Amino acid sequence: MSQAPAVPKNVRRHHDREIIALAVPAFGALVAEPLFVLADSAIIGHLGTPQLAGLGIAAALLSTAVSVFVFLAYATTAAVARRVGAGDLPAAIRQGMDGIWLALLLGLAVVAVTLPTAPWVVDAFGASDTAAPYATTYLRVSSLGIPAMLMVLAATGVLRGLQNTRTPLYVAVAGFTANVVLNVVLVYGAGLGIAGSAWGTVIAQCGMAAAYLVVVVRGARRHGASLRPDAAGIRASAQAGVPLLIRTLSLRAILMIATAIAARLSDTDVAAHQIILSLWSLLAFALDAIAIAGQAIIGRYLGAGDTEGARAACRRMVQWGVASGLVLGILVVAARPLFIPLFTADDAVHDTLLPALLVVALSQPIAGVVFVLDGVLMGAGDGPYLAGAMVVTLLVFAPVALLVPVLGGGLTALWWAMTLMMAIRMLTLWLRTRSGRWVVTGATR
């Protein structure tokens, strides 16, 4: 990428229009997901610090149980976009249907494992005696919505690959609104406490899955794509997702290590960590909107055999990522007096949270590059490299993070370790995009 010729202004404007058209709706849809947890945090936080700490642990576990299967969205986006670029729309939709069936099967398996093991997992995660009962309750109830959550991932991937990010936006906004209303009614109106928050999320996710299914099924019928499960297609989708599964497991391991370390510091630290992690996820998804555009655009260009278009789009999206990271970092610092009181009135949590939050703000330009390049390589179907790079990042991060409680650095030191993790990711992704080995054309990689 460093030796690239200057891109004409009209070409840059064309890429800007494409990025904006896909990224702006994707931004709205992406932020809706962490907003589910932010809304739960804001509502549960006013019940007490043990409840918020319990939510923090359960949310990390639940997020891991779902997010390890994010390949259902990412791999599907890339595969569908390539076929769109190659002009084979029926095959593109058929690919998406296989992903949806796979999502349902995986979701049912995860529920079967999570329900009976929830207390043991919470205890192994280091929850305190006061937080553990709340964490177990939230995890068990919320796990019932996992099949719907995974189906939402797969169906979203189909629509993104078809260059449609508006429908996911509409569904996400409706789902978030329903989640907030249900949480308030069930937690306070019905007096169900943390269980009410979990049930509200389950109901909202099931509604989102139903809406997506209506859209995707209509599209399949319109283009003559079969709705029946195809064993070979489901198996192929699973095999294509293995590298991204490894990549995501490594990333989730990093986040779980961070939360486990915070939990072993104190309830105050894990409560503050939960608020920061929720905000960090929100910022990450906001930056990932450009990456989602990258997945769809890069996949389409490579499917059509346009290597120069793919390279130029990659360069432009990196510029967008840096600029967006700078803006988000400034906003975090400027808006901190406004959003911190929304989550807690505990002065101890507030004092612990503030310096770590400033570290997060400083790291946002790095995050902007990381998420964009991650999306570009996903759009190119470069899963094996992404898997290897993330494993390397995990191996470097883990020993550094484990030193935090030993050296007494507290939550701020933990978030400096998270910033180091992002810097390593940026280096590995930049080296790959610079090499050009990700540029492989055709309807399939």
Short mmCIF file of C-alpha atoms in Angstrom, two decimals:
data_model
loop_
_atom_site.label_atom_id
_atom_site.label_comp_id
_atom_site.label_asym_id
_atom_site.label_seq_id
_atom_site.Cartn_x
_atom_site.Cartn_y
_atom_site.Cartn_z
CA MET A 1 0.00 0.00 0.00
CA SER A 2 2.88 2.41 0.62
CA GLN A 3 4.01 2.51 -3.02
CA ALA A 4 0.54 3.19 -4.42
CA PRO A 5 0.09 5.86 -7.08
CA ALA A 6 -1.97 8.94 -6.29
CA VAL A 7 -5.70 8.30 -6.58
CA PRO A 8 -7.65 10.79 -8.73
CA LYS A 9 -10.04 13.01 -6.80
CA ASN A 10 -13.11 11.66 -8.63
CA VAL A 11 -12.13 8.08 -7.66
CA ARG A 12 -11.72 9.11 -4.00
CA ARG A 13 -15.14 10.73 -4.09
CA HIS A 14 -16.63 7.56 -5.57
CA HIS A 15 -15.13 5.49 -2.74
CA ASP A 16 -16.34 8.04 -0.20
CA ARG A 17 -19.89 7.77 -1.52
CA GLU A 18 -19.76 3.97 -1.37
CA ILE A 19 -18.31 3.98 2.13
CA ILE A 20 -20.87 6.49 3.41
CA ALA A 21 -23.81 4.70 1.79
CA LEU A 22 -22.90 1.44 3.53
CA ALA A 23 -21.17 2.65 6.69
CA VAL A 24 -23.74 5.15 7.98
CA PRO A 25 -26.62 2.64 8.19
CA ALA A 26 -24.17 -0.02 9.41
CA PHE A 27 -23.07 2.35 12.18
CA GLY A 28 -26.63 2.59 13.47
CA ALA A 29 -27.08 -1.17 13.38
CA LEU A 30 -23.72 -1.89 15.00
CA VAL A 31 -24.11 0.53 17.89
CA ALA A 32 -27.47 -1.03 18.69
CA GLU A 33 -25.73 -4.20 19.87
CA PRO A 34 -23.52 -2.66 22.60
CA LEU A 35 -26.41 -0.34 23.40
CA PHE A 36 -28.31 -3.43 24.58
CA VAL A 37 -25.61 -3.94 27.22
CA LEU A 38 -25.29 -0.20 27.92
CA ALA A 39 -29.04 0.02 28.54
CA ASP A 40 -28.90 -3.00 30.82
CA SER A 41 -25.91 -1.47 32.65
CA ALA A 42 -27.68 1.86 33.15
CA ILE A 43 -30.85 0.19 34.45
CA ILE A 44 -29.16 -2.45 36.62
CA GLY A 45 -26.51 -0.01 37.88
CA HIS A 46 -29.14 1.83 39.91
CA LEU A 47 -30.12 -1.41 41.69
CA GLY A 48 -26.67 -1.58 43.30
CA THR A 49 -22.97 -2.28 42.76
CA PRO A 50 -23.24 -6.09 43.31
CA GLN A 51 -25.96 -6.28 40.65
CA LEU A 52 -23.85 -4.23 38.21
CA ALA A 53 -20.81 -6.40 38.94
CA GLY A 54 -22.92 -9.52 38.34
CA LEU A 55 -24.14 -8.08 35.05
CA GLY A 56 -20.56 -7.30 34.05
CA ILE A 57 -19.47 -10.90 34.51
CA ALA A 58 -22.58 -12.43 32.92
CA ALA A 59 -22.50 -10.00 30.00
CA ALA A 60 -18.86 -10.90 29.28
CA LEU A 61 -19.70 -14.61 29.33
CA LEU A 62 -22.83 -14.18 27.22
CA SER A 63 -21.06 -11.94 24.76
CA THR A 64 -18.35 -14.59 24.43
CA ALA A 65 -20.91 -17.34 23.86
CA VAL A 66 -22.41 -15.33 20.99
CA SER A 67 -19.44 -13.45 19.58
CA VAL A 68 -17.31 -16.51 18.95
CA PHE A 69 -19.78 -17.19 16.15
CA VAL A 70 -19.50 -13.73 14.60
CA PHE A 71 -18.13 -15.50 11.52
CA LEU A 72 -21.78 -16.18 10.74
CA ALA A 73 -21.99 -12.50 9.80
CA TYR A 74 -18.47 -11.74 8.62
CA ALA A 75 -17.76 -14.82 6.50
CA THR A 76 -21.26 -14.66 5.03
CA THR A 77 -20.81 -11.00 4.10
CA ALA A 78 -17.59 -11.72 2.23
CA ALA A 79 -18.90 -14.84 0.47
CA VAL A 80 -22.17 -13.23 -0.58
CA ALA A 81 -20.44 -10.02 -1.74
CA ARG A 82 -18.02 -12.00 -3.94
CA ARG A 83 -20.90 -13.74 -5.66
CA VAL A 84 -22.70 -10.44 -6.10
CA GLY A 85 -19.57 -9.03 -7.75
CA ALA A 86 -19.41 -12.09 -10.01
CA GLY A 87 -23.07 -11.58 -11.02
CA ASP A 88 -24.51 -14.76 -9.42
CA LEU A 89 -27.27 -13.48 -7.12
CA PRO A 90 -29.14 -16.80 -6.60
CA ALA A 91 -25.90 -18.47 -5.43
CA ALA A 92 -25.26 -15.52 -3.12
CA ILE A 93 -28.61 -15.92 -1.38
CA ARG A 94 -28.26 -19.70 -1.19
CA GLN A 95 -24.96 -19.17 0.61
CA GLY A 96 -26.74 -16.97 3.11
CA MET A 97 -29.50 -19.51 3.76
CA ASP A 98 -26.90 -22.15 4.61
CA GLY A 99 -25.44 -19.70 7.14
CA ILE A 100 -28.83 -19.13 8.79
CA TRP A 101 -29.45 -22.85 9.23
CA LEU A 102 -25.97 -23.24 10.69
CA ALA A 103 -26.72 -20.38 13.11
CA LEU A 104 -29.85 -22.11 14.41
CA LEU A 105 -28.03 -25.40 15.01
CA LEU A 106 -25.12 -23.71 16.78
CA GLY A 107 -27.47 -21.61 18.92
CA LEU A 108 -29.37 -24.62 20.21
CA ALA A 109 -26.09 -26.35 21.07
CA VAL A 110 -24.84 -23.33 23.04
CA VAL A 111 -28.06 -23.12 25.07
CA ALA A 112 -27.82 -26.83 25.90
CA VAL A 113 -24.34 -26.27 27.33
CA THR A 114 -24.92 -22.92 29.06
CA LEU A 115 -28.03 -23.65 31.12
CA PRO A 116 -26.63 -26.45 33.31
CA THR A 117 -23.10 -25.03 33.61
CA ALA A 118 -23.92 -21.39 34.40
CA PRO A 119 -23.19 -21.49 38.18
CA TRP A 120 -19.89 -23.31 37.67
CA VAL A 121 -18.77 -20.94 34.91
CA VAL A 122 -19.60 -17.84 36.99
CA ASP A 123 -17.69 -19.24 39.95
CA ALA A 124 -14.69 -20.15 37.77
CA PHE A 125 -14.72 -16.61 36.42
CA GLY A 126 -13.88 -15.29 39.88
CA ALA A 127 -17.19 -13.63 40.82
CA SER A 128 -17.50 -12.52 44.43
CA ASP A 129 -20.10 -14.07 46.73
CA THR A 130 -22.27 -10.98 46.42
CA ALA A 131 -22.12 -10.74 42.62
CA ALA A 132 -22.29 -14.46 41.71
CA PRO A 133 -26.06 -15.03 42.23
CA TYR A 134 -26.91 -12.06 40.01
CA ALA A 135 -24.45 -13.18 37.34
CA THR A 136 -25.89 -16.71 37.30
CA THR A 137 -29.47 -15.49 37.01
CA TYR A 138 -28.71 -13.11 34.15
CA LEU A 139 -26.62 -15.67 32.27
CA ARG A 140 -29.21 -18.45 32.47
CA VAL A 141 -32.15 -16.34 31.35
CA SER A 142 -30.26 -14.52 28.60
CA SER A 143 -28.87 -17.74 27.14
CA LEU A 144 -32.39 -18.61 25.94
CA GLY A 145 -32.04 -15.86 23.35
CA ILE A 146 -28.77 -17.17 21.89
CA PRO A 147 -30.33 -19.01 18.90
CA ALA A 148 -32.11 -15.81 17.90
CA MET A 149 -28.91 -13.78 18.34
CA LEU A 150 -26.95 -16.12 16.05
CA MET A 151 -29.66 -16.10 13.42
CA VAL A 152 -29.57 -12.30 13.51
CA LEU A 153 -25.80 -12.46 12.84
CA ALA A 154 -26.20 -14.74 9.83
CA ALA A 155 -29.11 -12.84 8.29
CA THR A 156 -27.28 -9.55 8.78
CA GLY A 157 -24.33 -11.00 6.89
CA VAL A 158 -26.57 -11.91 3.97
CA LEU A 159 -27.96 -8.39 3.68
CA ARG A 160 -24.55 -6.73 4.04
CA GLY A 161 -23.18 -8.94 1.27
CA LEU A 162 -26.07 -7.82 -0.89
CA GLN A 163 -24.89 -4.22 -0.20
CA ASN A 164 -27.95 -3.58 1.98
CA THR A 165 -27.14 -2.07 5.38
CA ARG A 166 -30.37 -0.10 5.73
CA THR A 167 -32.61 -3.02 6.68
CA PRO A 168 -30.29 -4.09 9.54
CA LEU A 169 -30.43 -0.49 10.77
CA TYR A 170 -34.23 -0.48 10.90
CA VAL A 171 -34.36 -3.84 12.67
CA ALA A 172 -31.65 -2.84 15.16
CA VAL A 173 -33.37 0.43 16.09
CA ALA A 174 -36.66 -1.37 16.65
CA GLY A 175 -34.91 -4.05 18.71
CA PHE A 176 -33.05 -1.57 20.90
CA THR A 177 -36.21 0.45 21.54
CA ALA A 178 -38.12 -2.68 22.52
CA ASN A 179 -35.25 -3.77 24.78
CA VAL A 180 -35.22 -0.50 26.73
CA VAL A 181 -38.99 -0.47 27.20
CA LEU A 182 -39.10 -4.12 28.25
CA ASN A 183 -36.19 -3.67 30.66
CA VAL A 184 -37.80 -0.75 32.44
CA VAL A 185 -41.17 -2.50 32.65
CA LEU A 186 -39.80 -5.86 33.80
CA VAL A 187 -37.05 -4.62 36.14
CA TYR A 188 -38.97 -1.86 37.90
CA GLY A 189 -42.62 -2.26 36.92
CA ALA A 190 -42.80 -6.02 37.46
CA GLY A 191 -40.10 -5.98 40.14
CA LEU A 192 -38.11 -8.80 38.53
CA GLY A 193 -34.73 -7.15 39.09
CA ILE A 194 -31.82 -8.43 37.05
CA ALA A 195 -33.90 -11.34 35.70
CA GLY A 196 -36.33 -8.83 34.18
CA SER A 197 -33.47 -7.17 32.32
CA ALA A 198 -32.40 -10.53 30.89
CA TRP A 199 -35.94 -11.43 29.80
CA GLY A 200 -36.33 -8.08 28.08
CA THR A 201 -33.21 -8.73 26.04
CA VAL A 202 -34.34 -12.24 25.09
CA ILE A 203 -37.73 -11.02 23.86
CA ALA A 204 -36.16 -8.18 21.85
CA GLN A 205 -33.62 -10.50 20.19
CA CYS A 206 -36.34 -13.00 19.22
CA GLY A 207 -38.32 -10.21 17.61
CA MET A 208 -35.27 -9.10 15.63
CA ALA A 209 -34.63 -12.63 14.40
CA ALA A 210 -38.22 -12.94 13.21
CA ALA A 211 -37.98 -9.66 11.29
CA TYR A 212 -34.76 -10.74 9.56
CA LEU A 213 -36.22 -14.09 8.59
CA VAL A 214 -39.15 -12.42 6.87
CA VAL A 215 -36.80 -10.27 4.76
CA VAL A 216 -34.35 -13.04 3.85
CA VAL A 217 -37.04 -15.61 3.06
CA ARG A 218 -38.80 -13.16 0.75
CA GLY A 219 -35.52 -12.53 -1.06
CA ALA A 220 -34.83 -16.25 -1.40
CA ARG A 221 -38.22 -16.88 -2.94
CA ARG A 222 -37.90 -13.92 -5.28
CA HIS A 223 -34.62 -15.25 -6.71
CA GLY A 224 -35.48 -18.93 -6.64
CA ALA A 225 -33.11 -19.91 -3.83
CA SER A 226 -34.09 -22.99 -1.81
CA LEU A 227 -35.14 -22.52 1.81
CA ARG A 228 -34.43 -26.12 2.80
CA PRO A 229 -31.34 -26.98 4.85
CA ASP A 230 -28.56 -28.41 2.71
CA ALA A 231 -26.09 -30.57 4.63
CA ALA A 232 -23.23 -29.96 2.22
CA GLY A 233 -23.84 -26.21 2.18
CA ILE A 234 -24.09 -25.99 5.98
CA ARG A 235 -20.89 -28.02 6.32
CA ALA A 236 -19.10 -25.77 3.80
CA SER A 237 -20.23 -22.66 5.70
CA ALA A 238 -18.93 -24.12 8.94
CA GLN A 239 -15.56 -25.00 7.38
CA ALA A 240 -15.18 -21.52 5.89
CA GLY A 241 -15.84 -20.01 9.30
CA VAL A 242 -13.22 -22.04 11.24
CA PRO A 243 -10.34 -19.54 10.78
CA LEU A 244 -12.57 -16.64 11.83
CA LEU A 245 -13.77 -18.72 14.78
CA ILE A 246 -10.14 -19.13 15.90
CA ARG A 247 -9.58 -15.42 15.42
CA THR A 248 -12.67 -14.53 17.44
CA LEU A 249 -11.97 -17.07 20.21
CA SER A 250 -8.56 -15.49 20.66
CA LEU A 251 -10.09 -12.01 20.84
CA ARG A 252 -12.76 -13.15 23.28
CA ALA A 253 -10.07 -14.81 25.40
CA ILE A 254 -8.34 -11.44 25.61
CA LEU A 255 -11.54 -9.74 26.77
CA MET A 256 -12.34 -12.51 29.25
CA ILE A 257 -8.82 -12.36 30.71
CA ALA A 258 -9.26 -8.61 31.17
CA THR A 259 -12.62 -9.01 32.92
CA ALA A 260 -11.36 -11.88 35.08
CA ILE A 261 -8.42 -9.76 36.25
CA ALA A 262 -10.75 -6.84 37.03
CA ALA A 263 -13.06 -9.20 38.97
CA ARG A 264 -10.14 -10.35 41.12
CA LEU A 265 -9.20 -6.78 41.99
CA SER A 266 -12.51 -5.81 43.65
CA ASP A 267 -16.24 -5.33 42.99
CA THR A 268 -15.50 -1.65 42.45
CA ASP A 269 -12.92 -2.44 39.78
CA VAL A 270 -15.11 -4.94 37.93
CA ALA A 271 -18.07 -2.54 38.05
CA ALA A 272 -15.91 0.26 36.60
CA HIS A 273 -14.45 -2.18 34.07
CA GLN A 274 -17.96 -3.18 32.94
CA ILE A 275 -18.85 0.44 32.23
CA ILE A 276 -15.59 1.06 30.34
CA LEU A 277 -15.87 -2.21 28.42
CA SER A 278 -19.43 -1.36 27.40
CA LEU A 279 -18.27 2.05 26.15
CA TRP A 280 -15.20 0.51 24.47
CA SER A 281 -17.47 -1.94 22.65
CA LEU A 282 -19.69 0.92 21.54
CA LEU A 283 -16.70 2.81 20.16
CA ALA A 284 -15.38 -0.35 18.51
CA PHE A 285 -18.65 -1.04 16.76
CA ALA A 286 -18.84 2.56 15.62
CA LEU A 287 -15.41 2.23 13.98
CA ASP A 288 -16.38 -1.18 12.65
CA ALA A 289 -19.09 0.49 10.55
CA ILE A 290 -16.34 1.44 8.10
CA ALA A 291 -15.03 -2.12 8.30
CA ILE A 292 -18.48 -3.49 7.45
CA ALA A 293 -18.52 -1.28 4.39
CA GLY A 294 -15.05 -2.63 3.65
CA GLN A 295 -16.20 -6.24 3.82
CA ALA A 296 -18.99 -5.63 1.33
CA ILE A 297 -17.02 -3.35 -1.00
CA ILE A 298 -13.78 -5.37 -1.01
CA GLY A 299 -15.65 -8.64 -1.53
CA ARG A 300 -17.58 -7.17 -4.45
CA TYR A 301 -14.47 -5.71 -6.10
CA LEU A 302 -12.54 -8.95 -5.79
CA GLY A 303 -15.51 -10.99 -7.01
CA ALA A 304 -15.60 -8.75 -10.10
CA GLY A 305 -11.81 -9.06 -10.58
CA ASP A 306 -11.12 -5.36 -9.90
CA THR A 307 -7.88 -5.47 -7.90
CA GLU A 308 -7.06 -1.77 -8.28
CA GLY A 309 -10.52 -0.82 -7.04
CA ALA A 310 -10.03 -3.06 -3.99
CA ARG A 311 -6.63 -1.55 -3.15
CA ALA A 312 -7.83 2.02 -3.58
CA ALA A 313 -10.91 1.37 -1.43
CA CYS A 314 -8.67 -0.13 1.27
CA ARG A 315 -6.44 2.94 1.37
CA ARG A 316 -9.38 5.29 1.57
CA MET A 317 -11.03 3.34 4.37
CA VAL A 318 -7.82 3.44 6.44
CA GLN A 319 -7.89 7.24 6.17
CA TRP A 320 -11.47 7.19 7.35
CA GLY A 321 -10.53 4.92 10.26
CA VAL A 322 -7.78 7.23 11.54
CA ALA A 323 -9.96 10.34 11.31
CA SER A 324 -12.90 8.61 13.00
CA GLY A 325 -10.67 7.37 15.83
CA LEU A 326 -9.41 10.87 16.51
CA VAL A 327 -12.94 12.26 16.64
CA LEU A 328 -14.20 9.50 18.93
CA GLY A 329 -11.25 9.94 21.31
CA ILE A 330 -11.97 13.64 21.65
CA LEU A 331 -15.69 12.95 22.22
CA VAL A 332 -14.95 10.46 25.00
CA VAL A 333 -12.91 13.04 26.90
CA ALA A 334 -15.32 15.90 26.30
CA ALA A 335 -18.49 13.97 27.14
CA ARG A 336 -17.28 12.07 30.21
CA PRO A 337 -19.08 14.34 32.73
CA LEU A 338 -22.33 13.63 30.92
CA PHE A 339 -22.36 9.85 30.56
CA ILE A 340 -20.52 8.61 33.67
CA PRO A 341 -23.38 9.57 36.07
CA LEU A 342 -25.78 7.57 33.90
CA PHE A 343 -24.16 4.32 35.01
CA THR A 344 -23.29 4.77 38.66
CA ALA A 345 -23.63 7.11 41.64
CA ASP A 346 -20.85 5.29 43.53
CA ASP A 347 -17.92 7.68 44.03
CA ALA A 348 -15.45 4.81 44.34
CA VAL A 349 -16.48 3.40 40.96
CA HIS A 350 -16.32 6.89 39.46
CA ASP A 351 -12.77 7.52 40.75
CA THR A 352 -11.57 4.12 39.49
CA LEU A 353 -13.18 4.57 36.11
CA LEU A 354 -11.93 8.02 35.12
CA PRO A 355 -8.16 7.48 34.52
CA ALA A 356 -8.78 4.21 32.65
CA LEU A 357 -11.32 6.00 30.48
CA LEU A 358 -8.68 8.52 29.40
CA VAL A 359 -6.46 5.63 28.26
CA VAL A 360 -9.33 4.36 26.12
CA ALA A 361 -9.71 7.79 24.54
CA LEU A 362 -6.01 7.96 23.63
CA SER A 363 -6.15 4.55 21.94
CA GLN A 364 -9.00 5.33 19.54
CA PRO A 365 -6.89 6.31 16.46
CA ILE A 366 -5.10 2.95 16.76
CA ALA A 367 -8.47 1.22 17.05
CA GLY A 368 -9.68 3.02 13.92
CA VAL A 369 -6.89 1.47 11.83
CA VAL A 370 -7.31 -1.96 13.44
CA PHE A 371 -11.02 -2.32 12.78
CA VAL A 372 -10.82 -1.05 9.22
CA LEU A 373 -7.97 -3.38 8.21
CA ASP A 374 -9.67 -6.27 10.01
CA GLY A 375 -12.77 -5.66 7.88
CA VAL A 376 -10.77 -5.36 4.66
CA LEU A 377 -9.06 -8.71 5.19
CA MET A 378 -12.35 -10.34 6.15
CA GLY A 379 -13.91 -9.00 2.96
CA ALA A 380 -11.01 -10.57 1.06
CA GLY A 381 -11.65 -13.92 2.76
CA ASP A 382 -8.21 -13.84 4.39
CA GLY A 383 -9.39 -15.73 7.47
CA PRO A 384 -6.32 -17.96 8.01
CA TYR A 385 -4.01 -14.95 8.37
CA LEU A 386 -6.45 -13.20 10.72
CA ALA A 387 -6.57 -16.33 12.88
CA GLY A 388 -2.78 -16.58 13.15
CA ALA A 389 -2.32 -12.88 13.85
CA MET A 390 -4.87 -12.90 16.67
CA VAL A 391 -3.31 -15.95 18.30
CA VAL A 392 0.04 -14.12 18.33
CA THR A 393 -1.67 -11.08 19.89
CA LEU A 394 -3.21 -13.24 22.61
CA LEU A 395 0.14 -14.84 23.43
CA VAL A 396 1.71 -11.41 23.93
CA PHE A 397 -1.22 -9.85 25.81
CA ALA A 398 -1.90 -12.63 28.35
CA PRO A 399 1.38 -12.49 30.32
CA VAL A 400 1.37 -8.69 30.32
CA ALA A 401 -2.19 -8.53 31.64
CA LEU A 402 -1.55 -11.18 34.29
CA LEU A 403 1.20 -8.98 35.72
CA VAL A 404 -1.29 -6.20 36.50
CA PRO A 405 -2.55 -7.56 39.87
CA VAL A 406 0.96 -8.71 40.76
CA LEU A 407 2.48 -5.26 40.21
CA GLY A 408 -0.53 -3.44 41.69
CA GLY A 409 -1.28 -1.31 38.64
CA GLY A 410 -5.04 -1.46 39.06
CA LEU A 411 -7.67 -0.92 36.37
CA THR A 412 -5.72 1.82 34.57
CA ALA A 413 -2.74 -0.49 34.05
CA LEU A 414 -5.10 -3.15 32.75
CA TRP A 415 -6.37 -0.76 30.09
CA TRP A 416 -2.81 0.16 29.13
CA ALA A 417 -2.35 -3.56 28.49
CA MET A 418 -5.48 -3.46 26.30
CA THR A 419 -3.93 -0.58 24.34
CA LEU A 420 -0.78 -2.64 23.81
CA MET A 421 -2.97 -5.42 22.47
CA MET A 422 -4.53 -3.05 19.91
CA ALA A 423 -1.08 -1.81 18.83
CA ILE A 424 0.05 -5.38 18.14
CA ARG A 425 -3.07 -6.01 16.09
CA MET A 426 -2.44 -2.86 14.06
CA LEU A 427 1.11 -3.98 13.26
CA THR A 428 0.11 -7.47 12.10
CA LEU A 429 -2.77 -6.20 9.97
CA TRP A 430 -0.67 -3.44 8.38
CA LEU A 431 2.05 -5.92 7.41
CA ARG A 432 -0.53 -8.11 5.66
CA THR A 433 -2.21 -5.33 3.71
CA ARG A 434 1.20 -3.96 2.69
CA SER A 435 2.21 -7.38 1.29
CA GLY A 436 -0.77 -7.52 -1.13
CA ARG A 437 -1.24 -11.27 -0.54
CA TRP A 438 -4.86 -10.68 0.43
CA VAL A 439 -5.78 -9.63 -3.13
CA VAL A 440 -7.32 -12.81 -4.59
CA THR A 441 -10.04 -12.44 -7.26
CA GLY A 442 -13.01 -14.62 -8.26
CA ALA A 443 -16.48 -15.65 -7.05
CA THR A 444 -14.79 -17.82 -4.41
CA ARG A 445 -11.39 -17.45 -2.78
#
